[in-house]
Amino acid sequence: MTIYTGPVFDMARQQFRVIADHLDIPLDERERLLFPKRAVTVACPIHRDDGSVAVFHGYRVQHHLTRGPTKGGTRFSADLRIGEVAALAIWMSWKCALTNLPYGGAKGGVAVDPPSLSRHELENLSRRYMQEMIPFVGPHTDVMAPDMGTNEQVMAWFMDTYSMHQGRTVMEIVTGKPVASGGTEGRREATGRGVGFLVERACQKIGLNPSGATAVVQGFGNVGSVAMQSLAERGMRIIGVADHTACYYDPRGLNVNALLKHAAAKGVLAGFSNEVAFHPRELLAQKCDVLVPAAIERVIDADLATRLQCRILAEGANGPTTPEADEVLDQRRREVFVIPDILCNAGGVVVSYFEWVQDLQQLFWDEAEVMHRLYQVLHKAFQQVMARAEHDGVGHRTAAMAIGVERVRSAKNVRGLFP
Ligand code: NAD
């Protein structure tokens, strides 16, 4: 029992145990690798529009500081718990190591339902959260980014709050900012485009022509909507989409531009069409070539894993597949090609890293350069995961995590244990 205990942390811990066994890591090294270095909780009081005061609970977990500063998103979600934040920080560490970024993993957030706040209240809460975190973060200590429930605007408020405190503009304190305030070209699209790029690599690997292939996408936020667009640009037919408000399925193909237009106007998918409404959980089990879960954790359990009919499972979300489902998918390795989350959605942190580098140098790249460099990094990581899976005779998730864990472990070992 630890402060992190809960279903999402237990999942990260279970996954780590599999990798630690695979790598034969001695028992007395395991806790040092798994448990977060720091966890901060803060109370964030804000004035509500009606004059009352409300207090929200905020968290930040920094997993390890061995390979550089920590880096990770900020999630605003009603049911947020510190165990979930810790699991996300741990996954971020393996992801950064897999893509060879000079970071440890971090994650943070506030337990709040963003739509329940007015814009003014959201700004108050964002600023207060950053203010409370100032002693614990910094451009060379811990760099924040967006995640579920936060966006470019929230990052701009974070950056402004930190900068006001320092008395100068410190762009490099957060990534995922608007381009107008030190953000990079391509960051908003990076994760979803990365998903599209890696799906194309996977298609090549299994001999599937992307043009005319079918895809289902769960989650229509930053990752899901851009991933859908990116797959459609490769000629894929999008036959199913869902968010937390609605689910649509049409084997003839949905109108991608109309969906994007509707979501841009309404903020959600609800109200798009009555004709193609569908059962949300069953959407994932429909026959398709590519399935992209891009919403929340633990949506694919063992039961669903046995029923998946996709050829490629591209994990846009963090932790969409439970360890029990993983065991099933391991048995189905020849049928379902898994692009594991720490590889599949790594585009976001890779371009966040580019943003940090550009802010530190005050030298900005154009979008073509950002994308070219992103695809180089993802291509290399994909090749390494494929080679490792083949060499060790394991699934792609084990291979990807083994590379990440091994890199963190070797950095810890060469630095030694202080004092
Ligand atoms: P977002 O807040 O922009 O969008 C989340 C989407 O998920 C929304 O469309 C929401 O309606 C949908 N959703 C929530 N609950 C759902 C449910 N029960 N069923 C169906 N849909 C549901 O968030 P995002 O930034 O797109 O992040 C999505 C996932 O991708 C998260 O797991 C996040 O950690 C991961 N991720 C995001 C980034 C990034 O750059 N934004 C990078 C790496 C990983």
Tab-separated table of C-alpha atoms in Angstrom, residues 184-375:
chain	number	residue	atom	x	y	z
A	184	THR	CA	6.587	25.882	-31.740
A	185	GLU	CA	5.027	25.291	-35.098
A	186	GLY	CA	3.523	21.810	-35.221
A	187	ARG	CA	3.166	21.115	-31.471
A	188	ARG	CA	-0.635	21.061	-31.472
A	189	GLU	CA	-0.670	18.516	-34.293
A	190	ALA	CA	2.424	16.573	-33.214
A	191	THR	CA	0.865	13.694	-31.278
A	192	GLY	CA	-1.884	12.961	-33.808
A	193	ARG	CA	0.438	13.281	-36.798
A	194	GLY	CA	2.904	11.009	-35.034
A	195	VAL	CA	0.120	8.434	-34.709
A	196	GLY	CA	-0.565	8.709	-38.456
A	197	PHE	CA	3.133	8.356	-39.317
A	198	LEU	CA	3.570	5.263	-37.134
A	199	VAL	CA	0.388	3.643	-38.439
A	200	GLU	CA	1.835	4.036	-41.939
A	201	ARG	CA	5.070	2.307	-40.794
A	202	ALA	CA	2.967	-0.493	-39.274
A	203	CYS	CA	0.999	-0.838	-42.528
A	204	GLN	CA	4.273	-1.288	-44.413
A	205	LYS	CA	5.340	-3.917	-41.895
A	206	ILE	CA	2.180	-6.033	-42.294
A	207	GLY	CA	1.669	-5.334	-45.997
A	208	LEU	CA	-1.518	-3.310	-45.669
A	209	ASN	CA	-2.256	-0.556	-48.163
A	210	PRO	CA	-3.347	2.528	-46.139
A	211	SER	CA	-5.347	3.813	-49.056
A	212	GLY	CA	-8.828	2.376	-48.646
A	213	ALA	CA	-8.099	0.824	-45.249
A	214	THR	CA	-10.670	1.480	-42.509
A	215	ALA	CA	-10.115	3.195	-39.149
A	216	VAL	CA	-11.968	3.749	-35.868
A	217	VAL	CA	-10.909	6.530	-33.487
A	218	GLN	CA	-11.997	6.885	-29.850
A	219	GLY	CA	-11.492	10.372	-28.375
A	220	PHE	CA	-11.937	13.530	-30.406
A	221	GLY	CA	-9.669	15.949	-28.553
A	222	ASN	CA	-6.192	17.043	-29.504
A	223	VAL	CA	-4.870	13.554	-30.205
A	224	GLY	CA	-7.967	11.831	-31.625
A	225	SER	CA	-9.089	14.558	-34.009
A	226	VAL	CA	-5.627	15.120	-35.505
A	227	ALA	CA	-4.941	11.368	-35.687
A	228	MET	CA	-8.209	10.924	-37.595
A	229	GLN	CA	-7.254	13.697	-40.011
A	230	SER	CA	-3.810	12.264	-40.465
A	231	LEU	CA	-5.195	8.792	-41.258
A	232	ALA	CA	-7.749	10.288	-43.651
A	233	GLU	CA	-4.929	12.166	-45.435
A	234	ARG	CA	-3.315	8.767	-46.028
A	235	GLY	CA	-6.455	7.624	-47.814
A	236	MET	CA	-8.102	5.772	-44.931
A	237	ARG	CA	-11.861	5.570	-44.540
A	238	ILE	CA	-12.911	6.672	-41.053
A	239	ILE	CA	-15.807	4.399	-40.118
A	240	GLY	CA	-16.176	5.185	-36.409
A	241	VAL	CA	-15.499	8.015	-33.947
A	242	ALA	CA	-16.469	8.671	-30.338
A	243	ASP	CA	-15.946	11.136	-27.541
A	244	HIS	CA	-17.473	11.253	-24.049
A	245	THR	CA	-20.706	12.738	-25.446
A	246	ALA	CA	-21.444	10.652	-28.544
A	247	CYS	CA	-20.415	7.726	-30.720
A	248	TYR	CA	-20.887	7.346	-34.487
A	249	TYR	CA	-20.342	4.407	-36.818
A	250	ASP	CA	-20.877	4.116	-40.544
A	251	PRO	CA	-19.108	1.359	-42.517
A	252	ARG	CA	-19.447	3.491	-45.673
A	253	GLY	CA	-17.242	6.139	-44.043
A	254	LEU	CA	-17.958	9.281	-42.035
A	255	ASN	CA	-17.504	12.779	-43.387
A	256	VAL	CA	-14.201	13.816	-41.822
A	257	ASN	CA	-14.434	17.509	-42.652
A	258	ALA	CA	-18.003	17.738	-41.352
A	259	LEU	CA	-16.957	16.050	-38.086
A	260	LEU	CA	-14.055	18.469	-37.616
A	261	LYS	CA	-16.274	21.436	-38.396
A	262	HIS	CA	-18.963	20.261	-35.966
A	263	ALA	CA	-16.462	19.622	-33.141
A	264	ALA	CA	-14.785	22.998	-33.730
A	265	ALA	CA	-18.135	24.765	-33.451
A	266	LYS	CA	-19.673	22.756	-30.567
A	267	GLY	CA	-16.589	21.549	-28.680
A	268	VAL	CA	-17.991	17.978	-28.634
A	269	LEU	CA	-19.324	15.375	-31.078
A	270	ALA	CA	-22.862	15.287	-29.612
A	271	GLY	CA	-25.450	16.535	-32.081
A	272	PHE	CA	-23.527	15.546	-35.206
A	273	SER	CA	-26.043	13.004	-36.516
A	274	ASN	CA	-28.806	10.698	-35.295
A	275	GLU	CA	-28.493	8.345	-38.223
A	276	VAL	CA	-25.099	6.891	-37.383
A	277	ALA	CA	-25.263	6.907	-33.550
A	278	PHE	CA	-23.710	3.756	-32.059
A	279	HIS	CA	-22.931	1.954	-28.797
A	280	PRO	CA	-19.644	3.418	-27.420
A	281	ARG	CA	-18.000	0.264	-26.050
A	282	GLU	CA	-18.968	-1.856	-29.023
A	283	LEU	CA	-17.399	0.659	-31.387
A	284	LEU	CA	-13.949	-0.602	-30.425
A	285	ALA	CA	-14.890	-4.184	-31.272
A	286	GLN	CA	-16.034	-3.393	-34.824
A	287	LYS	CA	-14.114	-4.816	-37.744
A	288	CYS	CA	-11.596	-2.268	-38.985
A	289	ASP	CA	-7.979	-2.171	-40.108
A	290	VAL	CA	-6.786	0.463	-37.627
A	291	LEU	CA	-8.134	1.125	-34.142
A	292	VAL	CA	-6.954	4.271	-32.341
A	293	PRO	CA	-7.963	4.624	-28.683
A	294	ALA	CA	-7.155	8.305	-28.020
A	295	ALA	CA	-9.176	9.143	-24.913
A	296	ILE	CA	-8.611	7.652	-21.463
A	297	GLU	CA	-6.867	4.768	-19.694
A	298	ARG	CA	-8.049	1.161	-19.382
A	299	VAL	CA	-10.676	1.122	-22.143
A	300	ILE	CA	-9.460	-2.201	-23.564
A	301	ASP	CA	-9.863	-4.981	-21.009
A	302	ALA	CA	-9.318	-8.712	-21.458
A	303	ASP	CA	-12.853	-9.276	-22.752
A	304	LEU	CA	-12.563	-6.560	-25.373
A	305	ALA	CA	-9.054	-7.697	-26.291
A	306	THR	CA	-10.396	-11.114	-27.279
A	307	ARG	CA	-13.032	-9.431	-29.453
A	308	LEU	CA	-10.897	-6.801	-31.218
A	309	GLN	CA	-11.113	-7.165	-34.978
A	310	CYS	CA	-8.504	-4.584	-35.966
A	311	ARG	CA	-5.182	-5.400	-37.608
A	312	ILE	CA	-3.349	-2.447	-36.059
A	313	LEU	CA	-3.973	-1.146	-32.544
A	314	ALA	CA	-2.444	2.341	-32.394
A	315	GLU	CA	-2.490	3.553	-28.790
A	316	GLY	CA	-2.886	7.327	-29.007
A	317	ALA	CA	-3.975	7.532	-25.364
A	318	ASN	CA	-1.762	6.708	-22.418
A	319	GLY	CA	-2.521	3.343	-20.869
A	320	PRO	CA	-5.637	2.370	-22.884
A	321	THR	CA	-4.892	-1.373	-22.571
A	322	THR	CA	-4.981	-3.190	-19.218
A	323	PRO	CA	-2.234	-5.710	-18.369
A	324	GLU	CA	-4.833	-8.512	-18.595
A	325	ALA	CA	-5.759	-7.332	-22.094
A	326	ASP	CA	-2.076	-7.217	-22.908
A	327	GLU	CA	-1.740	-10.903	-22.107
A	328	VAL	CA	-4.558	-11.638	-24.552
A	329	LEU	CA	-2.990	-9.423	-27.216
A	330	ASP	CA	0.333	-11.151	-26.696
A	331	GLN	CA	-1.365	-14.428	-27.672
A	332	ARG	CA	-2.880	-12.643	-30.689
A	333	ARG	CA	0.438	-11.077	-31.754
A	334	ARG	CA	0.166	-12.392	-35.325
A	335	GLU	CA	-3.354	-10.998	-35.773
A	336	VAL	CA	-3.113	-7.599	-34.055
A	337	PHE	CA	-0.072	-5.364	-34.553
A	338	VAL	CA	0.194	-3.212	-31.404
A	339	ILE	CA	1.867	0.198	-31.524
A	340	PRO	CA	2.252	0.693	-27.755
A	341	ASP	CA	1.380	4.025	-26.186
A	342	ILE	CA	4.919	5.029	-25.206
A	343	LEU	CA	5.848	4.839	-28.879
A	344	CYS	CA	2.542	5.690	-30.563
A	345	ASN	CA	1.843	9.001	-28.803
A	346	ALA	CA	5.485	10.039	-28.350
A	347	GLY	CA	5.135	12.726	-31.045
A	348	GLY	CA	3.790	15.137	-28.432
A	349	VAL	CA	6.758	15.011	-26.115
A	350	VAL	CA	9.256	14.945	-28.966
A	351	VAL	CA	7.916	18.235	-30.349
A	352	SER	CA	7.617	19.585	-26.799
A	353	TYR	CA	11.348	18.898	-26.520
A	354	PHE	CA	11.896	20.786	-29.793
A	355	GLU	CA	9.872	23.684	-28.365
A	356	TRP	CA	12.001	23.765	-25.203
A	357	VAL	CA	15.198	23.693	-27.278
A	358	GLN	CA	13.958	26.547	-29.501
A	359	ASP	CA	12.893	28.630	-26.468
A	360	LEU	CA	16.267	28.128	-24.785
A	361	GLN	CA	18.109	29.129	-27.965
A	362	GLN	CA	15.625	31.823	-29.034
A	363	LEU	CA	15.958	30.388	-32.508
A	364	PHE	CA	12.747	29.157	-34.117
A	365	TRP	CA	12.268	26.536	-36.817
A	366	ASP	CA	9.602	26.370	-39.489
A	367	GLU	CA	6.928	23.660	-39.490
A	368	ALA	CA	8.639	21.589	-42.183
A	369	GLU	CA	11.806	21.354	-40.095
A	370	VAL	CA	9.849	20.411	-36.965
A	371	MET	CA	7.968	17.650	-38.773
A	372	HIS	CA	11.067	16.343	-40.533
A	373	ARG	CA	12.922	16.031	-37.228
A	374	LEU	CA	9.863	14.499	-35.518
A	375	TYR	CA	9.516	11.768	-38.112
